[in-house]
Amino acid sequence: MLPRLLLLICAPLCEPAGLLLIVSPSHPTEGSPVNLTCKMPSLQSSDAQFQFCFFRDAQALGPGWSSSPKLQIANMWKEDSGSYWCEAQTMASKVLRSWRSQINVHRVPVADVSLETQPPGGQVMEGDRLVLICSVAMGTGDITFLWYKGAIGLNLQTKTQRSLTAEYEIPTARESDAEQYYCVAENGYGPRPSGLVSITVRIPVSRPILMVRAPRAQAVVGDVLKLHCEALRGSHPILYWFYHEDVILGSSSAPSGGGASFNLSLTAEHSGNYSCEANNGLGAQRSEEVTLNFTGRRSTRDPLRSLPSPVPQEFPYLNSPTPGQLQPTYENVNVVSGRDVYSLVYYNQPEQESAAAETLGTHMEDQVSLDIYSRLRKANITDVDYEDAM
């Protein structure tokens, strides 16, 4: 009597024994598809008379009830792990249920993290866009990407996304962006860093400055002039070219800064305009012209001797002369009248040497005569009265 009673109670609950849920593959990894099949071994010939539905943790999957005993889940993720079963409903509304199947989706740890740049090669022009691309060869699920700058690892940005690559963008590259970078990726199994990538920001040269130095106050034929050209900004190496009346005199390279110099032995034909050019492969820049006219002897009482002698401007890229050893320096210091530009020449002479020269009454040989006095008179520039300054 008791066994018959237990059978009657168990009958409704045991009905799922005729319905099977087949999972393929049975141990899926994240991102891979899974096929679910609701199988009725004892009623294969009459499957078309049933409606099927698949469930995970009491939630219906797919389109709900359907005449198809199969369902494909295109991409399984870690959060899709759970208890799955299927149900079949007869035309008489009788519902059959399969046993539950536990599906555990396996996550693949990230591996082989790399950092690449756009533009490639880690070189970018100042002002251009720079992109740091962090990639993993494998890894599933949500991956967190982090970008770091420098040896101390300054965190620049963090992104979490379901992707094998992520990008960090520097819209406008600056000189301060030249540094080493690396990225880190992780998806719950610990961080994995990339290798270091060095970024070089290429900077075009600025307009160079030309300075001309003579060994004495009275430069004569045979003396050696030193032409020094320097661009204050620009990526190295920088190639400098020196010109006289747009004819190339020579060139010199500065591999690590400081400008370049060219020595010129004076001849009578060397009067005229001098300039220099700087080029680091990102565009050339030409300096302003310096005009030098070499003439013959004249008396120390020439009005030009009374030109005001302001203290020459000192540039940080030049070594300051020691007291008593100052050399004449010709530079791009101009007086402008209309469309004419007159280059001034400043010369510093030790006081005791000047006094001795006055006492002896020696005649000075003109180092460089720019005809400033006469040209300024012709240009009607009256801001400076040189005769009053005598």
mmCIF file of N, CA and C in Angstrom, residues 69-184:
data_model
loop_
_atom_site.group_PDB
_atom_site.id
_atom_site.type_symbol
_atom_site.label_atom_id
_atom_site.label_comp_id
_atom_site.label_asym_id
_atom_site.label_seq_id
_atom_site.Cartn_x
_atom_site.Cartn_y
_atom_site.Cartn_z
ATOM 1 N N PRO A 69 13.249 22.830 -30.691
ATOM 2 C CA PRO A 69 13.821 22.281 -29.467
ATOM 3 C C PRO A 69 15.271 22.729 -29.246
ATOM 4 N N LYS A 70 15.741 23.713 -30.048
ATOM 5 C CA LYS A 70 17.136 24.141 -29.943
ATOM 6 C C LYS A 70 17.214 25.656 -29.736
ATOM 7 N N LEU A 71 18.275 26.062 -29.020
ATOM 8 C CA LEU A 71 18.527 27.496 -28.784
ATOM 9 C C LEU A 71 20.038 27.713 -28.755
ATOM 10 N N GLN A 72 20.506 28.695 -29.501
ATOM 11 C CA GLN A 72 21.932 29.039 -29.478
ATOM 12 C C GLN A 72 22.118 30.389 -28.796
ATOM 13 N N ILE A 73 23.033 30.422 -27.846
ATOM 14 C CA ILE A 73 23.453 31.666 -27.189
ATOM 15 C C ILE A 73 24.780 32.058 -27.838
ATOM 16 N N ALA A 74 24.796 33.173 -28.568
ATOM 17 C CA ALA A 74 25.952 33.523 -29.407
ATOM 18 C C ALA A 74 27.217 33.768 -28.599
ATOM 19 N N ASN A 75 27.116 34.461 -27.471
ATOM 20 C CA ASN A 75 28.292 34.776 -26.658
ATOM 21 C C ASN A 75 27.958 34.561 -25.190
ATOM 22 N N MET A 76 28.709 33.688 -24.571
ATOM 23 C CA MET A 76 28.540 33.431 -23.138
ATOM 24 C C MET A 76 29.572 34.232 -22.356
ATOM 25 N N TRP A 77 29.115 34.833 -21.251
ATOM 26 C CA TRP A 77 30.003 35.606 -20.405
ATOM 27 C C TRP A 77 29.945 35.073 -18.973
ATOM 28 N N LYS A 78 30.868 35.550 -18.160
ATOM 29 C CA LYS A 78 30.973 35.047 -16.790
ATOM 30 C C LYS A 78 29.648 35.171 -16.059
ATOM 31 N N GLU A 79 28.947 36.253 -16.267
ATOM 32 C CA GLU A 79 27.677 36.475 -15.572
ATOM 33 C C GLU A 79 26.556 35.584 -16.099
ATOM 34 N N ASP A 80 26.817 34.867 -17.212
ATOM 35 C CA ASP A 80 25.820 33.928 -17.736
ATOM 36 C C ASP A 80 25.885 32.566 -17.059
ATOM 37 N N SER A 81 26.844 32.388 -16.175
ATOM 38 C CA SER A 81 26.911 31.125 -15.422
ATOM 39 C C SER A 81 25.639 30.969 -14.584
ATOM 40 N N GLY A 82 25.139 29.731 -14.444
ATOM 41 C CA GLY A 82 23.931 29.494 -13.644
ATOM 42 C C GLY A 82 23.313 28.151 -13.917
ATOM 43 N N SER A 83 22.080 27.995 -13.445
ATOM 44 C CA SER A 83 21.334 26.746 -13.569
ATOM 45 C C SER A 83 20.389 26.842 -14.767
ATOM 46 N N TYR A 84 20.511 25.909 -15.706
ATOM 47 C CA TYR A 84 19.732 25.910 -16.936
ATOM 48 C C TYR A 84 18.818 24.677 -16.994
ATOM 49 N N TRP A 85 17.642 24.834 -17.592
ATOM 50 C CA TRP A 85 16.764 23.711 -17.901
ATOM 51 C C TRP A 85 15.847 24.104 -19.045
ATOM 52 N N CYS A 86 15.105 23.124 -19.546
ATOM 53 C CA CYS A 86 14.145 23.380 -20.613
ATOM 54 C C CYS A 86 12.803 22.777 -20.243
ATOM 55 N N GLU A 87 11.754 23.261 -20.881
ATOM 56 C CA GLU A 87 10.410 22.745 -20.680
ATOM 57 C C GLU A 87 9.759 22.492 -22.031
ATOM 58 N N ALA A 88 8.867 21.484 -22.027
ATOM 59 C CA ALA A 88 8.099 21.153 -23.227
ATOM 60 C C ALA A 88 6.624 21.094 -22.857
ATOM 61 N N GLN A 89 5.820 21.718 -23.695
ATOM 62 C CA GLN A 89 4.379 21.770 -23.432
ATOM 63 C C GLN A 89 3.636 21.040 -24.546
ATOM 64 N N THR A 90 2.752 20.100 -24.145
ATOM 65 C CA THR A 90 1.976 19.337 -25.120
ATOM 66 C C THR A 90 0.804 20.159 -25.596
ATOM 67 N N MET A 91 0.118 19.605 -26.624
ATOM 68 C CA MET A 91 -1.064 20.275 -27.138
ATOM 69 C C MET A 91 -2.157 20.352 -26.078
ATOM 70 N N ALA A 92 -2.096 19.409 -25.124
ATOM 71 C CA ALA A 92 -3.078 19.385 -24.040
ATOM 72 C C ALA A 92 -2.636 20.241 -22.860
ATOM 73 N N SER A 93 -1.633 21.102 -23.086
ATOM 74 C CA SER A 93 -1.101 22.019 -22.062
ATOM 75 C C SER A 93 -0.394 21.301 -20.938
ATOM 76 N N LYS A 94 0.011 20.088 -21.161
ATOM 77 C CA LYS A 94 0.800 19.372 -20.162
ATOM 78 C C LYS A 94 2.255 19.782 -20.320
ATOM 79 N N VAL A 95 2.899 20.172 -19.225
ATOM 80 C CA VAL A 95 4.269 20.689 -19.264
ATOM 81 C C VAL A 95 5.228 19.652 -18.706
ATOM 82 N N LEU A 96 6.279 19.385 -19.493
ATOM 83 C CA LEU A 96 7.370 18.515 -19.065
ATOM 84 C C LEU A 96 8.597 19.386 -18.796
ATOM 85 N N ARG A 97 9.362 19.043 -17.797
ATOM 86 C CA ARG A 97 10.549 19.824 -17.427
ATOM 87 C C ARG A 97 11.750 18.896 -17.316
ATOM 88 N N SER A 98 12.895 19.394 -17.868
ATOM 89 C CA SER A 98 14.138 18.609 -17.771
ATOM 90 C C SER A 98 14.792 18.825 -16.419
ATOM 91 N N TRP A 99 15.763 17.980 -16.137
ATOM 92 C CA TRP A 99 16.582 18.222 -14.959
ATOM 93 C C TRP A 99 17.436 19.477 -15.175
ATOM 94 N N ARG A 100 17.807 20.090 -14.097
ATOM 95 C CA ARG A 100 18.638 21.297 -14.171
ATOM 96 C C ARG A 100 20.088 20.915 -14.482
ATOM 97 N N SER A 101 20.737 21.767 -15.282
ATOM 98 C CA SER A 101 22.164 21.592 -15.601
ATOM 99 C C SER A 101 22.912 22.872 -15.214
ATOM 100 N N GLN A 102 23.967 22.712 -14.452
ATOM 101 C CA GLN A 102 24.764 23.860 -14.048
ATOM 102 C C GLN A 102 25.810 24.155 -15.120
ATOM 103 N N ILE A 103 25.783 25.376 -15.646
ATOM 104 C CA ILE A 103 26.771 25.799 -16.651
ATOM 105 C C ILE A 103 27.662 26.864 -16.022
ATOM 106 N N ASN A 104 28.947 26.601 -16.024
ATOM 107 C CA ASN A 104 29.941 27.542 -15.503
ATOM 108 C C ASN A 104 30.782 28.064 -16.665
ATOM 109 N N VAL A 105 30.727 29.374 -16.888
ATOM 110 C CA VAL A 105 31.477 30.005 -17.977
ATOM 111 C C VAL A 105 32.862 30.375 -17.461
ATOM 112 N N HIS A 106 33.879 29.949 -18.170
ATOM 113 C CA HIS A 106 35.253 30.157 -17.724
ATOM 114 C C HIS A 106 35.841 31.411 -18.370
ATOM 115 N N ARG A 107 36.493 32.223 -17.553
ATOM 116 C CA ARG A 107 37.143 33.450 -18.031
ATOM 117 C C ARG A 107 38.595 33.146 -18.381
ATOM 118 N N VAL A 108 39.055 33.711 -19.504
ATOM 119 C CA VAL A 108 40.443 33.539 -19.936
ATOM 120 C C VAL A 108 41.253 34.726 -19.436
ATOM 121 N N PRO A 109 42.309 34.500 -18.644
ATOM 122 C CA PRO A 109 43.127 35.624 -18.150
ATOM 123 C C PRO A 109 43.801 36.362 -19.303
ATOM 124 N N VAL A 110 44.044 37.655 -19.101
ATOM 125 C CA VAL A 110 44.760 38.423 -20.124
ATOM 126 C C VAL A 110 46.197 37.931 -20.220
ATOM 127 N N ALA A 111 46.748 38.034 -21.427
ATOM 128 C CA ALA A 111 48.132 37.608 -21.657
ATOM 129 C C ALA A 111 48.708 38.412 -22.802
ATOM 130 N N ASP A 112 50.036 38.524 -22.806
ATOM 131 C CA ASP A 112 50.780 39.206 -23.873
ATOM 132 C C ASP A 112 50.266 40.628 -24.098
ATOM 133 N N VAL A 113 50.456 41.483 -23.085
ATOM 134 C CA VAL A 113 50.039 42.885 -23.175
ATOM 135 C C VAL A 113 51.114 43.681 -23.921
ATOM 136 N N SER A 114 50.698 44.510 -24.848
ATOM 137 C CA SER A 114 51.643 45.309 -25.631
ATOM 138 C C SER A 114 51.121 46.739 -25.768
ATOM 139 N N LEU A 115 52.049 47.663 -25.977
ATOM 140 C CA LEU A 115 51.711 49.076 -26.172
ATOM 141 C C LEU A 115 52.293 49.522 -27.501
ATOM 142 N N GLU A 116 51.438 50.081 -28.357
ATOM 143 C CA GLU A 116 51.856 50.614 -29.644
ATOM 144 C C GLU A 116 51.436 52.073 -29.754
ATOM 145 N N THR A 117 52.016 52.770 -30.727
ATOM 146 C CA THR A 117 51.732 54.199 -30.882
ATOM 147 C C THR A 117 51.214 54.497 -32.282
ATOM 148 N N GLN A 118 50.485 55.565 -32.376
ATOM 149 C CA GLN A 118 50.047 56.103 -33.655
ATOM 150 C C GLN A 118 50.283 57.612 -33.628
ATOM 151 N N PRO A 119 51.207 58.153 -34.451
ATOM 152 C CA PRO A 119 51.933 57.494 -35.528
ATOM 153 C C PRO A 119 52.913 56.436 -35.010
ATOM 154 N N PRO A 120 53.202 55.431 -35.841
ATOM 155 C CA PRO A 120 54.076 54.337 -35.394
ATOM 156 C C PRO A 120 55.505 54.803 -35.197
ATOM 157 N N GLY A 121 56.235 54.025 -34.421
ATOM 158 C CA GLY A 121 57.650 54.328 -34.199
ATOM 159 C C GLY A 121 57.921 55.203 -33.000
ATOM 160 N N GLY A 122 56.879 55.721 -32.360
ATOM 161 C CA GLY A 122 57.075 56.522 -31.155
ATOM 162 C C GLY A 122 57.548 57.935 -31.411
ATOM 163 N N GLN A 123 57.496 58.422 -32.669
ATOM 164 C CA GLN A 123 57.901 59.792 -32.981
ATOM 165 C C GLN A 123 56.693 60.568 -33.469
ATOM 166 N N VAL A 124 56.505 61.761 -32.908
ATOM 167 C CA VAL A 124 55.359 62.592 -33.267
ATOM 168 C C VAL A 124 55.822 64.039 -33.366
ATOM 169 N N MET A 125 55.247 64.757 -34.317
ATOM 170 C CA MET A 125 55.560 66.176 -34.463
ATOM 171 C C MET A 125 54.859 66.970 -33.373
ATOM 172 N N GLU A 126 55.528 67.997 -32.893
ATOM 173 C CA GLU A 126 54.922 68.880 -31.901
ATOM 174 C C GLU A 126 53.629 69.464 -32.458
ATOM 175 N N GLY A 127 52.545 69.336 -31.680
ATOM 176 C CA GLY A 127 51.249 69.833 -32.112
ATOM 177 C C GLY A 127 50.366 68.792 -32.757
ATOM 178 N N ASP A 128 50.932 67.639 -33.120
ATOM 179 C CA ASP A 128 50.136 66.588 -33.743
ATOM 180 C C ASP A 128 49.490 65.684 -32.703
ATOM 181 N N ARG A 129 48.591 64.823 -33.161
ATOM 182 C CA ARG A 129 47.860 63.892 -32.304
ATOM 183 C C ARG A 129 48.699 62.638 -32.048
ATOM 184 N N LEU A 130 48.725 62.197 -30.791
ATOM 185 C CA LEU A 130 49.450 60.992 -30.395
ATOM 186 C C LEU A 130 48.467 60.041 -29.720
ATOM 187 N N VAL A 131 48.466 58.769 -30.151
ATOM 188 C CA VAL A 131 47.580 57.758 -29.588
ATOM 189 C C VAL A 131 48.422 56.601 -29.066
ATOM 190 N N LEU A 132 48.178 56.203 -27.817
ATOM 191 C CA LEU A 132 48.828 55.046 -27.212
ATOM 192 C C LEU A 132 47.814 53.904 -27.177
ATOM 193 N N ILE A 133 48.099 52.819 -27.903
ATOM 194 C CA ILE A 133 47.176 51.704 -28.068
ATOM 195 C C ILE A 133 47.650 50.523 -27.225
ATOM 196 N N CYS A 134 46.837 50.150 -26.242
ATOM 197 C CA CYS A 134 47.144 49.020 -25.361
ATOM 198 C C CYS A 134 46.350 47.806 -25.843
ATOM 199 N N SER A 135 47.037 46.672 -26.057
ATOM 200 C CA SER A 135 46.402 45.481 -26.599
ATOM 201 C C SER A 135 46.790 44.250 -25.791
ATOM 202 N N VAL A 136 45.890 43.249 -25.791
ATOM 203 C CA VAL A 136 46.182 41.941 -25.198
ATOM 204 C C VAL A 136 45.961 40.880 -26.267
ATOM 205 N N ALA A 137 46.832 39.854 -26.283
ATOM 206 C CA ALA A 137 46.689 38.787 -27.274
ATOM 207 C C ALA A 137 45.517 37.890 -26.940
ATOM 208 N N MET A 138 45.219 37.730 -25.659
ATOM 209 C CA MET A 138 44.072 36.930 -25.233
ATOM 210 C C MET A 138 43.556 37.445 -23.901
ATOM 211 N N GLY A 139 42.324 37.074 -23.599
ATOM 212 C CA GLY A 139 41.668 37.547 -22.390
ATOM 213 C C GLY A 139 40.200 37.751 -22.686
ATOM 214 N N THR A 140 39.342 37.411 -21.750
ATOM 215 C CA THR A 140 37.901 37.520 -21.974
ATOM 216 C C THR A 140 37.266 38.364 -20.883
ATOM 217 N N GLY A 141 36.011 38.720 -21.139
ATOM 218 C CA GLY A 141 35.263 39.509 -20.171
ATOM 219 C C GLY A 141 35.649 40.966 -20.190
ATOM 220 N N ASP A 142 35.237 41.673 -19.160
ATOM 221 C CA ASP A 142 35.592 43.082 -19.028
ATOM 222 C C ASP A 142 37.063 43.197 -18.652
ATOM 223 N N ILE A 143 37.806 43.930 -19.471
ATOM 224 C CA ILE A 143 39.239 44.115 -19.241
ATOM 225 C C ILE A 143 39.470 45.570 -18.863
ATOM 226 N N THR A 144 40.216 45.775 -17.803
ATOM 227 C CA THR A 144 40.572 47.126 -17.359
ATOM 228 C C THR A 144 41.952 47.472 -17.892
ATOM 229 N N PHE A 145 42.043 48.598 -18.605
ATOM 230 C CA PHE A 145 43.299 49.078 -19.177
ATOM 231 C C PHE A 145 43.729 50.334 -18.427
ATOM 232 N N LEU A 146 45.013 50.414 -18.132
ATOM 233 C CA LEU A 146 45.582 51.582 -17.446
ATOM 234 C C LEU A 146 46.840 52.021 -18.189
ATOM 235 N N TRP A 147 47.020 53.345 -18.339
ATOM 236 C CA TRP A 147 48.201 53.899 -19.001
ATOM 237 C C TRP A 147 49.036 54.674 -17.978
ATOM 238 N N TYR A 148 50.368 54.513 -18.084
ATOM 239 C CA TYR A 148 51.285 55.156 -17.144
ATOM 240 C C TYR A 148 52.388 55.882 -17.901
ATOM 241 N N LYS A 149 52.854 56.987 -17.292
ATOM 242 C CA LYS A 149 53.921 57.804 -17.872
ATOM 243 C C LYS A 149 55.108 57.856 -16.928
ATOM 244 N N GLY A 150 56.320 57.640 -17.494
ATOM 245 C CA GLY A 150 57.544 57.803 -16.734
ATOM 246 C C GLY A 150 57.866 56.626 -15.837
ATOM 247 N N ALA A 151 59.078 56.674 -15.283
ATOM 248 C CA ALA A 151 59.540 55.587 -14.430
ATOM 249 C C ALA A 151 58.747 55.493 -13.133
ATOM 250 N N ILE A 152 58.230 56.632 -12.646
ATOM 251 C CA ILE A 152 57.477 56.604 -11.390
ATOM 252 C C ILE A 152 56.055 56.097 -11.598
ATOM 253 N N GLY A 153 55.637 55.939 -12.848
ATOM 254 C CA GLY A 153 54.325 55.381 -13.136
ATOM 255 C C GLY A 153 53.174 56.311 -12.823
ATOM 256 N N LEU A 154 53.177 57.501 -13.411
ATOM 257 C CA LEU A 154 52.069 58.437 -13.242
ATOM 258 C C LEU A 154 50.873 57.939 -14.042
ATOM 259 N N ASN A 155 49.763 57.632 -13.352
ATOM 260 C CA ASN A 155 48.589 57.118 -14.040
ATOM 261 C C ASN A 155 47.918 58.211 -14.864
ATOM 262 N N LEU A 156 47.750 57.949 -16.161
ATOM 263 C CA LEU A 156 47.165 58.920 -17.069
ATOM 264 C C LEU A 156 45.677 58.706 -17.269
ATOM 265 N N GLN A 157 45.266 57.447 -17.384
ATOM 266 C CA GLN A 157 43.860 57.154 -17.631
ATOM 267 C C GLN A 157 43.576 55.683 -17.349
ATOM 268 N N THR A 158 42.312 55.382 -17.008
ATOM 269 C CA THR A 158 41.853 54.008 -16.779
ATOM 270 C C THR A 158 40.553 53.799 -17.547
ATOM 271 N N LYS A 159 40.492 52.689 -18.286
ATOM 272 C CA LYS A 159 39.297 52.339 -19.047
ATOM 273 C C LYS A 159 38.955 50.875 -18.795
ATOM 274 N N THR A 160 37.654 50.579 -18.658
ATOM 275 C CA THR A 160 37.186 49.196 -18.557
ATOM 276 C C THR A 160 36.200 48.945 -19.675
ATOM 277 N N GLN A 161 36.499 47.940 -20.500
ATOM 278 C CA GLN A 161 35.633 47.639 -21.634
ATOM 279 C C GLN A 161 35.822 46.187 -22.064
ATOM 280 N N ARG A 162 34.836 45.675 -22.764
ATOM 281 C CA ARG A 162 34.871 44.293 -23.243
ATOM 282 C C ARG A 162 35.505 44.295 -24.622
ATOM 283 N N SER A 163 36.829 44.409 -24.630
ATOM 284 C CA SER A 163 37.579 44.514 -25.873
ATOM 285 C C SER A 163 39.023 44.113 -25.612
ATOM 286 N N LEU A 164 39.703 43.684 -26.667
ATOM 287 C CA LEU A 164 41.107 43.294 -26.540
ATOM 288 C C LEU A 164 42.048 44.481 -26.726
ATOM 289 N N THR A 165 41.531 45.635 -27.118
ATOM 290 C CA THR A 165 42.360 46.831 -27.281
ATOM 291 C C THR A 165 41.641 48.046 -26.717
ATOM 292 N N ALA A 166 42.427 49.032 -26.319
ATOM 293 C CA ALA A 166 41.896 50.306 -25.839
ATOM 294 C C ALA A 166 42.915 51.390 -26.168
ATOM 295 N N GLU A 167 42.446 52.633 -26.291
ATOM 296 C CA GLU A 167 43.302 53.736 -26.714
ATOM 297 C C GLU A 167 43.299 54.870 -25.710
ATOM 298 N N TYR A 168 44.486 55.479 -25.566
ATOM 299 C CA TYR A 168 44.633 56.723 -24.809
ATOM 300 C C TYR A 168 45.165 57.772 -25.776
ATOM 301 N N GLU A 169 44.513 58.926 -25.836
ATOM 302 C CA GLU A 169 44.850 59.937 -26.830
ATOM 303 C C GLU A 169 45.410 61.200 -26.193
ATOM 304 N N ILE A 170 46.502 61.702 -26.792
ATOM 305 C CA ILE A 170 47.033 63.028 -26.480
ATOM 306 C C ILE A 170 46.737 63.882 -27.711
ATOM 307 N N PRO A 171 45.719 64.760 -27.643
ATOM 308 C CA PRO A 171 45.293 65.487 -28.848
ATOM 309 C C PRO A 171 46.383 66.351 -29.470
ATOM 310 N N THR A 172 47.172 67.013 -28.627
ATOM 311 C CA THR A 172 48.214 67.919 -29.115
ATOM 312 C C THR A 172 49.518 67.613 -28.386
ATOM 313 N N ALA A 173 50.435 66.949 -29.063
ATOM 314 C CA ALA A 173 51.700 66.552 -28.436
ATOM 315 C C ALA A 173 52.565 67.777 -28.171
ATOM 316 N N ARG A 174 53.168 67.795 -26.979
ATOM 317 C CA ARG A 174 54.067 68.878 -26.597
ATOM 318 C C ARG A 174 55.425 68.303 -26.214
ATOM 319 N N GLU A 175 56.382 69.210 -26.060
ATOM 320 C CA GLU A 175 57.734 68.780 -25.720
ATOM 321 C C GLU A 175 57.749 68.010 -24.404
ATOM 322 N N SER A 176 56.880 68.390 -23.461
ATOM 323 C CA SER A 176 56.825 67.720 -22.165
ATOM 324 C C SER A 176 56.270 66.302 -22.255
ATOM 325 N N ASP A 177 55.677 65.937 -23.398
ATOM 326 C CA ASP A 177 55.143 64.583 -23.570
ATOM 327 C C ASP A 177 56.213 63.580 -23.968
ATOM 328 N N ALA A 178 57.414 64.055 -24.248
ATOM 329 C CA ALA A 178 58.515 63.147 -24.580
ATOM 330 C C ALA A 178 58.925 62.399 -23.310
ATOM 331 N N GLU A 179 58.636 61.092 -23.271
ATOM 332 C CA GLU A 179 58.858 60.301 -22.052
ATOM 333 C C GLU A 179 58.670 58.834 -22.388
ATOM 334 N N GLN A 180 58.881 57.969 -21.411
ATOM 335 C CA GLN A 180 58.595 56.546 -21.559
ATOM 336 C C GLN A 180 57.192 56.260 -21.035
ATOM 337 N N TYR A 181 56.497 55.363 -21.722
ATOM 338 C CA TYR A 181 55.126 55.014 -21.360
ATOM 339 C C TYR A 181 54.978 53.493 -21.305
ATOM 340 N N TYR A 182 53.993 53.033 -20.525
ATOM 341 C CA TYR A 182 53.611 51.627 -20.540
ATOM 342 C C TYR A 182 52.144 51.516 -20.133
ATOM 343 N N CYS A 183 51.550 50.362 -20.388
ATOM 344 C CA CYS A 183 50.155 50.147 -20.013
ATOM 345 C C CYS A 183 50.028 48.836 -19.242
ATOM 346 N N VAL A 184 48.901 48.701 -18.554
ATOM 347 C CA VAL A 184 48.606 47.514 -17.752
ATOM 348 C C VAL A 184 47.187 47.064 -18.092
#
